[in-house]
Short mmCIF file of C-alpha atoms in Angstrom, two decimals:
data_model
loop_
_atom_site.label_atom_id
_atom_site.label_comp_id
_atom_site.label_asym_id
_atom_site.label_seq_id
_atom_site.Cartn_x
_atom_site.Cartn_y
_atom_site.Cartn_z
CA MET A 7 195.45 67.28 137.51
CA LEU A 8 192.59 65.21 138.85
CA TRP A 9 190.73 65.63 135.56
CA LEU A 10 193.41 63.57 133.81
CA TYR A 11 192.15 60.60 135.80
CA VAL A 12 188.45 61.50 135.91
CA LEU A 13 187.98 62.20 132.19
CA PRO A 14 189.20 58.77 131.00
CA CYS A 15 186.97 57.12 133.61
CA VAL A 16 183.94 59.09 132.43
CA LEU A 17 184.69 58.26 128.80
CA LEU A 18 185.17 54.60 129.64
CA LEU A 19 181.89 54.55 131.55
CA ALA A 20 180.08 56.18 128.62
CA ILE A 21 181.56 53.64 126.21
CA LEU A 22 180.51 50.77 128.47
CA VAL A 23 176.96 52.16 128.71
CA VAL A 24 176.68 52.46 124.92
CA LEU A 25 178.11 48.97 124.42
CA GLY A 26 175.78 47.55 127.06
CA TYR A 27 172.78 49.24 125.45
CA ALA A 28 173.84 47.99 122.02
CA ALA A 29 174.22 44.47 123.40
CA TYR A 30 170.72 44.60 124.89
CA ILE A 31 169.24 45.82 121.59
CA HIS A 32 171.04 43.00 119.76
CA TYR A 33 169.68 40.52 122.31
CA GLN A 34 166.14 41.77 121.66
CA HIS A 35 166.61 41.51 117.90
CA VAL A 36 167.86 37.92 118.21
CA LYS A 37 165.12 37.00 120.68
CA TYR A 38 162.41 37.90 118.17
CA SER A 39 164.29 37.13 114.94
CA HIS A 40 161.88 34.27 114.15
CA LEU A 41 158.91 36.64 113.89
CA PRO A 42 157.94 38.38 110.62
CA GLY A 43 157.93 42.14 110.27
CA PRO A 44 159.18 45.10 108.25
CA LYS A 45 162.87 45.84 107.83
CA LEU A 46 164.37 48.05 110.53
CA LYS A 47 165.31 51.61 109.59
CA GLY A 48 168.29 51.52 111.92
CA PHE A 49 169.94 49.34 114.55
CA PHE A 50 169.44 51.73 117.46
CA VAL A 51 166.19 53.53 116.61
CA GLY A 52 164.33 50.61 115.00
CA GLY A 53 161.27 51.88 113.14
CA SER A 54 160.18 51.09 109.58
CA ASP A 55 159.00 52.67 106.34
CA PHE A 56 155.43 52.02 107.50
CA LEU A 57 155.95 54.24 110.53
CA ASP A 58 157.41 56.99 108.35
CA GLU A 59 153.98 57.29 106.77
CA ILE A 60 152.57 58.12 110.20
CA GLY A 61 155.13 60.86 110.69
CA LYS A 62 154.15 62.36 107.34
CA GLY A 63 150.49 62.36 108.36
CA GLU A 64 149.58 59.92 105.60
CA LEU A 65 148.37 57.15 107.93
CA THR A 66 147.25 56.70 111.51
CA LEU A 67 149.06 54.16 113.69
CA ALA A 68 146.09 51.79 113.40
CA GLU A 69 146.14 52.01 109.59
CA ALA A 70 149.90 51.46 109.45
CA VAL A 71 149.69 48.35 111.65
CA TYR A 72 146.76 47.08 109.56
CA ASN A 73 148.84 47.45 106.38
CA MET A 74 151.74 45.57 107.98
CA HIS A 75 149.45 42.71 108.97
CA LYS A 76 148.15 42.50 105.40
CA GLU A 77 151.72 42.11 104.17
CA TYR A 78 153.27 39.96 106.91
CA GLY A 79 150.39 37.95 108.39
CA ARG A 80 148.81 37.48 111.81
CA VAL A 81 151.94 38.31 113.78
CA ILE A 82 154.29 41.23 113.20
CA LYS A 83 157.25 42.62 115.11
CA MET A 84 158.69 46.11 115.27
CA PHE A 85 161.23 47.85 117.45
CA PHE A 86 161.35 51.33 118.92
CA PHE A 87 164.89 51.69 120.20
CA HIS A 88 165.20 48.75 122.65
CA ALA A 89 161.45 48.15 123.08
CA HIS A 90 159.71 45.45 121.08
CA PHE A 91 156.22 45.78 119.61
CA ILE A 92 154.54 42.46 118.81
CA SER A 93 151.11 42.90 117.25
CA VAL A 94 148.81 39.90 116.94
CA ILE A 95 145.48 39.45 115.16
CA ASP A 96 144.45 36.04 116.41
CA PRO A 97 141.02 35.64 118.10
CA MET A 98 141.97 32.51 120.04
CA ALA A 99 145.06 34.16 121.50
CA ALA A 100 143.01 37.23 122.36
CA LYS A 101 140.43 35.09 124.14
CA THR A 102 143.10 33.18 126.06
CA LEU A 103 145.07 36.19 127.24
CA LEU A 104 142.27 38.69 127.82
CA MET A 105 139.99 36.32 129.73
CA ASN A 106 142.76 35.05 132.01
CA ASN A 107 143.76 37.57 134.66
CA GLU A 108 147.10 35.80 135.14
CA PHE A 109 148.27 37.75 132.10
CA ALA A 110 148.74 41.28 133.41
CA LYS A 111 148.65 44.61 131.64
CA PRO A 112 152.24 45.76 130.96
CA LEU A 113 153.09 48.73 133.15
CA TYR A 114 155.10 50.61 130.52
CA VAL A 115 152.03 50.66 128.25
CA TYR A 116 149.49 51.77 130.84
CA GLN A 117 151.56 54.13 132.96
CA GLY A 118 150.81 56.83 130.39
CA PHE A 119 147.18 56.63 131.52
CA GLN A 120 148.08 56.64 135.19
CA LYS A 121 150.05 59.89 135.12
CA VAL A 122 150.41 62.74 132.65
CA PHE A 123 153.58 64.80 132.99
CA GLY A 124 153.98 63.40 136.50
CA GLN A 125 150.45 64.39 137.58
CA ARG A 126 148.13 61.56 138.66
CA PHE A 127 145.37 61.37 136.03
CA LEU A 128 143.42 58.11 135.64
CA GLY A 129 145.55 56.78 138.45
CA TYR A 130 144.77 53.15 139.14
CA GLY A 131 141.21 52.86 137.90
CA LEU A 132 139.66 50.04 135.91
CA VAL A 133 141.34 51.10 132.67
CA SER A 134 144.86 51.67 133.99
CA GLU A 135 145.31 49.32 136.97
CA THR A 136 147.94 46.70 136.15
CA ASP A 137 147.72 44.73 139.40
CA THR A 138 145.14 42.05 138.62
CA THR A 139 144.18 41.50 142.27
CA LYS A 140 143.37 45.18 142.77
CA TRP A 141 141.64 45.33 139.39
CA GLU A 142 139.36 42.43 140.34
CA ARG A 143 138.43 44.19 143.59
CA HIS A 144 137.44 47.34 141.69
CA ARG A 145 135.56 45.33 139.08
CA LYS A 146 133.59 43.56 141.81
CA ILE A 147 132.44 46.91 143.19
CA PHE A 148 131.47 48.38 139.82
CA ASN A 149 129.82 45.39 138.12
CA PRO A 150 126.42 45.69 139.88
CA ALA A 151 126.23 49.39 138.96
CA PHE A 152 125.58 48.37 135.34
CA HIS A 153 122.92 45.79 136.07
CA ARG A 154 119.84 45.98 133.85
CA LYS A 155 117.54 46.88 136.74
CA TYR A 156 119.77 49.75 137.79
CA LEU A 157 120.13 51.15 134.28
CA MET A 158 116.35 51.12 133.86
CA GLU A 159 116.12 53.69 136.66
CA LEU A 160 118.39 56.03 134.68
CA MET A 161 116.31 56.12 131.49
CA HIS A 162 114.95 59.57 132.39
CA VAL A 163 118.52 60.92 132.29
CA PHE A 164 119.15 59.38 128.87
CA ASN A 165 115.91 60.82 127.53
CA ASP A 166 116.44 64.30 129.00
CA SER A 167 120.01 64.60 127.69
CA SER A 168 118.95 63.36 124.24
CA ASP A 169 116.18 65.98 124.16
CA ARG A 170 118.77 68.63 125.02
CA LEU A 171 120.95 67.46 122.14
CA ILE A 172 118.02 67.77 119.71
CA GLN A 173 117.38 71.30 120.97
CA TYR A 174 121.07 72.14 120.60
CA LEU A 175 121.19 70.86 117.01
CA SER A 176 117.86 72.50 116.11
CA ILE A 177 119.30 75.91 116.96
CA LYS A 178 122.32 75.22 114.74
CA ALA A 179 120.21 73.89 111.84
CA ASP A 180 119.89 77.13 109.87
CA GLY A 181 121.27 75.73 106.63
CA LYS A 182 124.46 77.76 106.95
CA THR A 183 126.18 76.83 110.21
CA GLU A 184 128.65 73.95 110.10
CA VAL A 185 128.24 71.62 113.07
CA SER A 186 130.80 69.15 114.36
CA LEU A 187 128.66 66.17 115.28
CA MET A 188 131.65 64.61 117.02
CA ASP A 189 131.63 67.62 119.33
CA ALA A 190 127.84 67.44 119.72
CA PHE A 191 127.94 63.75 120.63
CA GLY A 192 130.79 64.49 123.03
CA ARG A 193 128.58 67.04 124.77
CA LEU A 194 125.76 64.51 124.97
CA THR A 195 127.86 61.75 126.49
CA LEU A 196 129.45 64.12 129.02
CA ASP A 197 126.00 65.28 130.06
CA VAL A 198 124.76 61.71 130.51
CA ILE A 199 127.82 60.58 132.45
CA GLY A 200 127.74 63.66 134.66
CA LYS A 201 124.07 63.24 135.55
CA ALA A 202 123.68 59.45 135.57
CA GLY A 203 127.00 58.84 137.24
CA PHE A 204 127.46 61.68 139.67
CA ALA A 205 124.29 63.84 139.72
CA MET A 206 126.21 66.82 138.32
CA GLY A 207 123.78 69.64 137.60
CA ASP A 208 125.76 71.36 134.83
CA ASP A 209 124.17 71.47 131.39
CA MET A 210 127.08 70.08 129.40
CA VAL A 211 125.14 69.94 126.13
CA PHE A 212 124.72 73.70 125.76
CA ASN A 213 127.45 75.05 127.98
CA ASP A 214 131.23 74.89 127.98
CA THR A 215 132.31 74.71 131.61
CA PRO A 216 135.75 74.78 133.25
CA PHE A 217 135.27 71.06 133.87
CA THR A 218 134.59 70.19 130.22
CA ASP A 219 137.45 72.40 129.05
CA ALA A 220 139.80 70.74 131.54
CA LEU A 221 138.71 67.29 130.40
CA GLY A 222 139.55 68.10 126.79
CA THR A 223 142.91 69.58 127.76
CA ALA A 224 143.83 66.60 129.94
CA PHE A 225 143.06 63.95 127.35
CA GLU A 226 144.81 65.86 124.60
CA ALA A 227 147.87 66.04 126.87
CA MET A 228 147.70 62.31 127.57
CA SER A 229 147.63 61.64 123.83
CA ARG A 230 150.54 64.01 123.12
CA GLN A 231 152.56 62.49 125.94
CA GLY A 232 152.26 59.13 124.19
CA ARG A 233 153.14 60.49 120.74
CA GLU A 234 155.91 62.91 121.70
CA ILE A 235 158.09 60.86 124.03
CA PHE A 236 160.49 63.72 124.78
CA LEU A 237 157.81 66.32 125.52
CA PHE A 238 158.09 65.56 129.24
CA MET A 239 161.67 66.89 129.35
CA ASN A 240 161.51 69.52 126.60
CA PRO A 241 163.22 72.62 128.10
CA ARG A 242 161.48 75.15 125.85
CA TYR A 243 159.16 77.62 127.56
CA SER A 244 156.26 76.67 125.26
CA ALA A 245 156.59 73.03 126.33
CA PHE A 246 156.90 74.02 130.00
CA LYS A 247 153.78 76.17 129.68
CA TYR A 248 151.87 73.34 128.00
CA ARG A 249 152.83 70.84 130.71
CA SER A 250 151.77 73.32 133.39
CA LYS A 251 148.41 73.86 131.67
CA ALA A 252 147.83 70.10 131.46
CA ARG A 253 148.69 69.55 135.12
CA LYS A 254 146.32 72.32 136.22
CA ALA A 255 143.53 70.83 134.10
CA ILE A 256 144.03 67.42 135.70
CA GLN A 257 144.10 68.96 139.16
CA LEU A 258 140.76 70.65 138.45
CA LEU A 259 139.21 67.37 137.29
CA ARG A 260 140.40 65.45 140.32
CA LYS A 261 139.46 68.24 142.74
CA THR A 262 135.94 68.33 141.25
CA GLY A 263 135.63 64.58 141.68
CA GLU A 264 136.97 64.63 145.22
CA ASP A 265 134.57 67.40 146.27
CA ILE A 266 131.57 65.53 144.83
CA ILE A 267 132.59 62.26 146.48
CA ARG A 268 133.30 63.78 149.89
CA GLN A 269 130.00 65.68 149.86
CA ARG A 270 128.10 62.50 148.95
CA ILE A 271 129.77 60.56 151.77
CA GLU A 272 128.89 63.35 154.21
CA ASP A 273 125.27 63.39 153.00
CA GLN A 274 125.08 59.65 153.54
CA LYS A 275 126.42 59.95 157.08
CA GLN A 276 123.75 62.56 157.85
CA GLY A 277 121.01 60.29 156.55
CA LYS A 278 120.02 62.53 153.64
CA ASP A 279 118.22 61.17 150.60
CA LEU A 280 120.88 60.37 148.02
CA PRO A 281 120.50 60.64 144.24
CA LYS A 282 119.93 57.33 142.51
CA ASP A 283 123.12 57.51 140.50
CA ILE A 284 126.18 55.35 140.02
CA LEU A 285 128.21 57.20 142.65
CA SER A 286 125.70 56.46 145.43
CA PHE A 287 125.75 52.80 144.48
CA ILE A 288 129.53 52.69 144.43
CA ILE A 289 129.84 54.35 147.83
CA LYS A 290 127.47 51.81 149.35
CA GLU A 291 129.48 48.95 147.87
CA ALA A 292 132.77 50.57 148.88
CA ILE A 293 131.64 50.73 152.51
CA VAL A 294 131.29 46.95 152.46
CA GLU A 295 134.82 46.64 151.04
CA GLU A 296 136.08 49.08 153.72
CA ASN A 297 139.50 49.68 152.12
CA PHE A 298 138.30 51.60 149.03
CA SER A 299 139.95 55.02 149.48
CA ILE A 300 138.83 58.48 148.34
CA GLU A 301 141.82 58.60 145.99
CA GLU A 302 140.70 55.35 144.35
CA MET A 303 137.17 56.73 143.95
CA VAL A 304 138.59 59.85 142.28
CA ASP A 305 140.54 57.58 139.90
CA GLU A 306 137.28 55.94 138.88
CA PHE A 307 135.52 59.31 138.62
CA VAL A 308 138.05 60.51 136.04
CA THR A 309 138.09 57.09 134.34
CA PHE A 310 134.30 57.13 133.93
CA PHE A 311 134.43 60.43 132.07
CA GLY A 312 137.48 59.52 130.04
CA ALA A 313 136.64 55.96 129.06
CA GLY A 314 132.92 56.63 128.64
CA GLN A 315 132.85 59.97 126.89
CA GLU A 316 135.29 59.60 124.02
CA THR A 317 134.48 55.98 123.17
CA THR A 318 130.72 56.60 123.05
CA ALA A 319 131.08 59.84 121.09
CA ASN A 320 133.32 58.01 118.58
CA LEU A 321 130.77 55.22 118.18
CA LEU A 322 127.90 57.64 117.58
CA SER A 323 129.94 59.71 115.12
CA PHE A 324 131.11 56.76 113.03
CA THR A 325 127.63 55.23 113.11
CA LEU A 326 126.23 58.40 111.59
CA LEU A 327 129.03 58.38 108.99
CA CYS A 328 128.28 54.77 108.03
CA LEU A 329 124.55 55.45 107.79
CA GLY A 330 125.23 58.43 105.53
CA GLN A 331 127.42 56.28 103.29
CA ASN A 332 124.87 53.44 103.19
CA PRO A 333 121.38 54.86 102.51
CA GLU A 334 119.77 51.42 102.28
CA VAL A 335 120.93 50.65 105.82
CA LEU A 336 119.72 54.06 107.00
CA LYS A 337 116.30 53.34 105.53
CA LYS A 338 116.02 50.07 107.48
CA VAL A 339 117.09 51.77 110.72
CA LEU A 340 114.50 54.52 110.29
CA GLN A 341 111.78 51.97 109.55
CA GLU A 342 112.65 50.03 112.70
CA VAL A 343 112.73 53.15 114.86
CA ASP A 344 109.42 54.40 113.44
CA THR A 345 107.80 51.02 114.07
CA ILE A 346 109.02 50.63 117.66
CA VAL A 347 109.20 54.21 118.89
CA GLY A 348 106.67 55.93 116.65
CA GLN A 349 105.48 59.20 118.19
CA LYS A 350 106.61 58.39 121.71
CA GLU A 351 108.17 61.33 123.52
CA VAL A 352 109.93 59.08 126.01
CA LEU A 353 111.98 56.02 125.10
CA GLU A 354 111.49 53.03 127.40
CA TYR A 355 114.25 50.60 128.34
CA GLU A 356 112.32 47.75 126.71
CA ASP A 357 112.26 49.63 123.41
CA ILE A 358 116.03 49.39 123.12
CA ALA A 359 116.03 45.58 123.18
CA LYS A 360 113.42 45.53 120.39
CA MET A 361 115.61 47.49 117.97
CA GLU A 362 117.55 44.47 116.77
CA TYR A 363 118.67 45.91 113.44
CA LEU A 364 120.02 49.04 115.12
CA MET A 365 122.09 46.79 117.39
CA LEU A 366 123.53 45.09 114.30
CA VAL A 367 124.43 48.49 112.87
CA LEU A 368 126.23 49.45 116.07
CA LYS A 369 128.15 46.16 116.10
CA GLU A 370 129.22 46.61 112.48
CA THR A 371 130.32 50.17 113.18
CA LEU A 372 132.40 48.98 116.13
CA ARG A 373 133.96 46.31 113.91
CA LEU A 374 135.11 48.80 111.30
CA TYR A 375 135.86 51.67 113.66
CA PRO A 376 136.77 50.33 117.10
CA PRO A 377 137.02 53.12 119.70
CA LEU A 378 140.40 51.91 120.95
CA PHE A 379 143.55 51.03 119.02
CA GLY A 380 143.92 47.85 121.05
CA THR A 381 145.10 46.41 124.31
CA ALA A 382 148.21 44.62 125.56
CA ARG A 383 149.18 41.77 127.85
CA TYR A 384 152.48 40.58 129.34
CA LEU A 385 153.49 36.93 128.91
CA HIS A 386 154.79 35.39 132.12
CA CYS A 387 155.26 32.03 130.39
CA LYS A 388 156.16 30.68 126.95
CA MET A 389 153.21 30.51 124.60
CA GLU A 390 152.48 29.59 121.00
CA ILE A 391 150.45 32.20 119.12
CA ALA A 392 149.40 31.83 115.48
CA GLY A 393 152.11 29.20 114.97
CA TYR A 394 154.94 31.23 116.53
CA ASP A 395 156.68 30.61 119.85
CA MET A 396 156.51 33.65 122.10
CA PRO A 397 159.20 33.82 124.80
CA VAL A 398 158.69 34.82 128.42
CA GLY A 399 158.65 38.59 128.88
CA THR A 400 156.95 39.35 125.57
CA THR A 401 154.36 42.12 125.46
CA ILE A 402 151.55 41.17 123.08
CA PHE A 403 149.42 43.89 121.48
CA PHE A 404 145.98 42.98 120.16
CA THR A 405 145.21 45.54 117.48
CA ASN A 406 141.43 45.80 117.20
CA TYR A 407 141.41 47.82 113.99
CA ALA A 408 143.53 45.28 112.11
CA MET A 409 141.86 42.17 113.55
CA SER A 410 138.33 43.32 112.72
CA ARG A 411 139.32 44.03 109.09
CA ALA A 412 141.16 40.75 108.48
CA GLU A 413 139.89 38.64 105.58
CA ASP A 414 140.66 35.51 107.60
CA TYR A 415 137.76 36.31 109.92
CA PHE A 416 135.30 38.39 107.88
CA LYS A 417 134.04 38.08 104.32
CA ASN A 418 134.40 41.36 102.44
CA PRO A 419 135.77 42.99 105.60
CA LEU A 420 135.75 46.55 104.25
CA THR A 421 132.06 46.36 103.33
CA PHE A 422 129.60 47.82 105.84
CA ASP A 423 127.23 44.88 106.29
CA PRO A 424 125.24 44.78 109.55
CA GLU A 425 123.56 41.54 108.47
CA ARG A 426 126.87 39.68 108.85
CA PHE A 427 126.16 39.40 112.59
CA ARG A 428 123.04 37.37 111.83
CA ARG A 429 124.93 34.85 109.71
CA ASP A 430 126.52 31.91 111.50
CA GLU A 431 129.63 31.96 109.31
CA ASP A 432 130.47 35.51 110.42
CA LYS A 433 129.81 35.06 114.13
#
């Protein structure tokens, strides 16, 4: 008869949990009731009609948030169950929070980069580290690796990989074969990162390797983990199989990085000539720091490929799209390239700085098509943003896509106009 006593206790506990959760959700709603935003779809689940359009495949998250900002202004609020989402498009607030390391990255936002289905992925690299002290230590080590003098020594890699891309596309250019330039640019950037960063000998432009396949699988899994919040615990065999595939891909990536790093450290100990790549530089700097572990180096290895490959491939792809849609801009770019590069077979570092109009085109492309949705910071103190009081404990999202298309900051924001970055009023 023990169950006669246990069952009421279990039911009472369940009721208390539900009531407690409901009370917390109500507290969150009251806490941010002064902020504008779309009407909630439901008390417990939150959501909005805007987000329904994402589920139907009609809009991306960035486009949905952009539409909400157009309707509600510089600050919007949404709720997903108990979690608040405060999106801000205010340059001054962005400057204040992003340039002050006292405002940390919120763990619940970035932990999806750190681990995928429980497997350490980007770990605690520059993108995903939320401890500002540790982040500053990593940044100190990596900053000199991107100095102008150091990058000049890598121009041969950039030229060689670009030549390989031209060869790859020339083979495909038969007038019949469809080519995904996003894929082609992805191959190019992987090849450059692999050679310039870690002296990897694989030809990643022409060849699909286990490493490149694993990289694609791992980043797709990271994206799905963020979109499908219950995928981690889905009991179906198909979900279990997918999680297992993702974990194995990540293990391959990290094992590849660890092997390369350990071999380079051993070569250095034996006094061998080391490649003039980013890894050699990092290892030298890490020795000075002393407490930079192999695991941390592997985190940065994976981060380099992840953060560098997709963002650069996106930029190149959208730049080509914008040039195709704006023939007058394309004509100016070609004239500039012909004037500066001409018939040169090798591009010099100094040539890049001379192509001023091309730089404007890249900036305008990044404005319209930023490679990242945005970034977030945690408020450890009260703060006024765009005329609204933000309480302690608020997570602020800066949505790049919406901010760079706001009429408050750019004239004719949907027009592709590289010259806007020459005009003082648009700077």
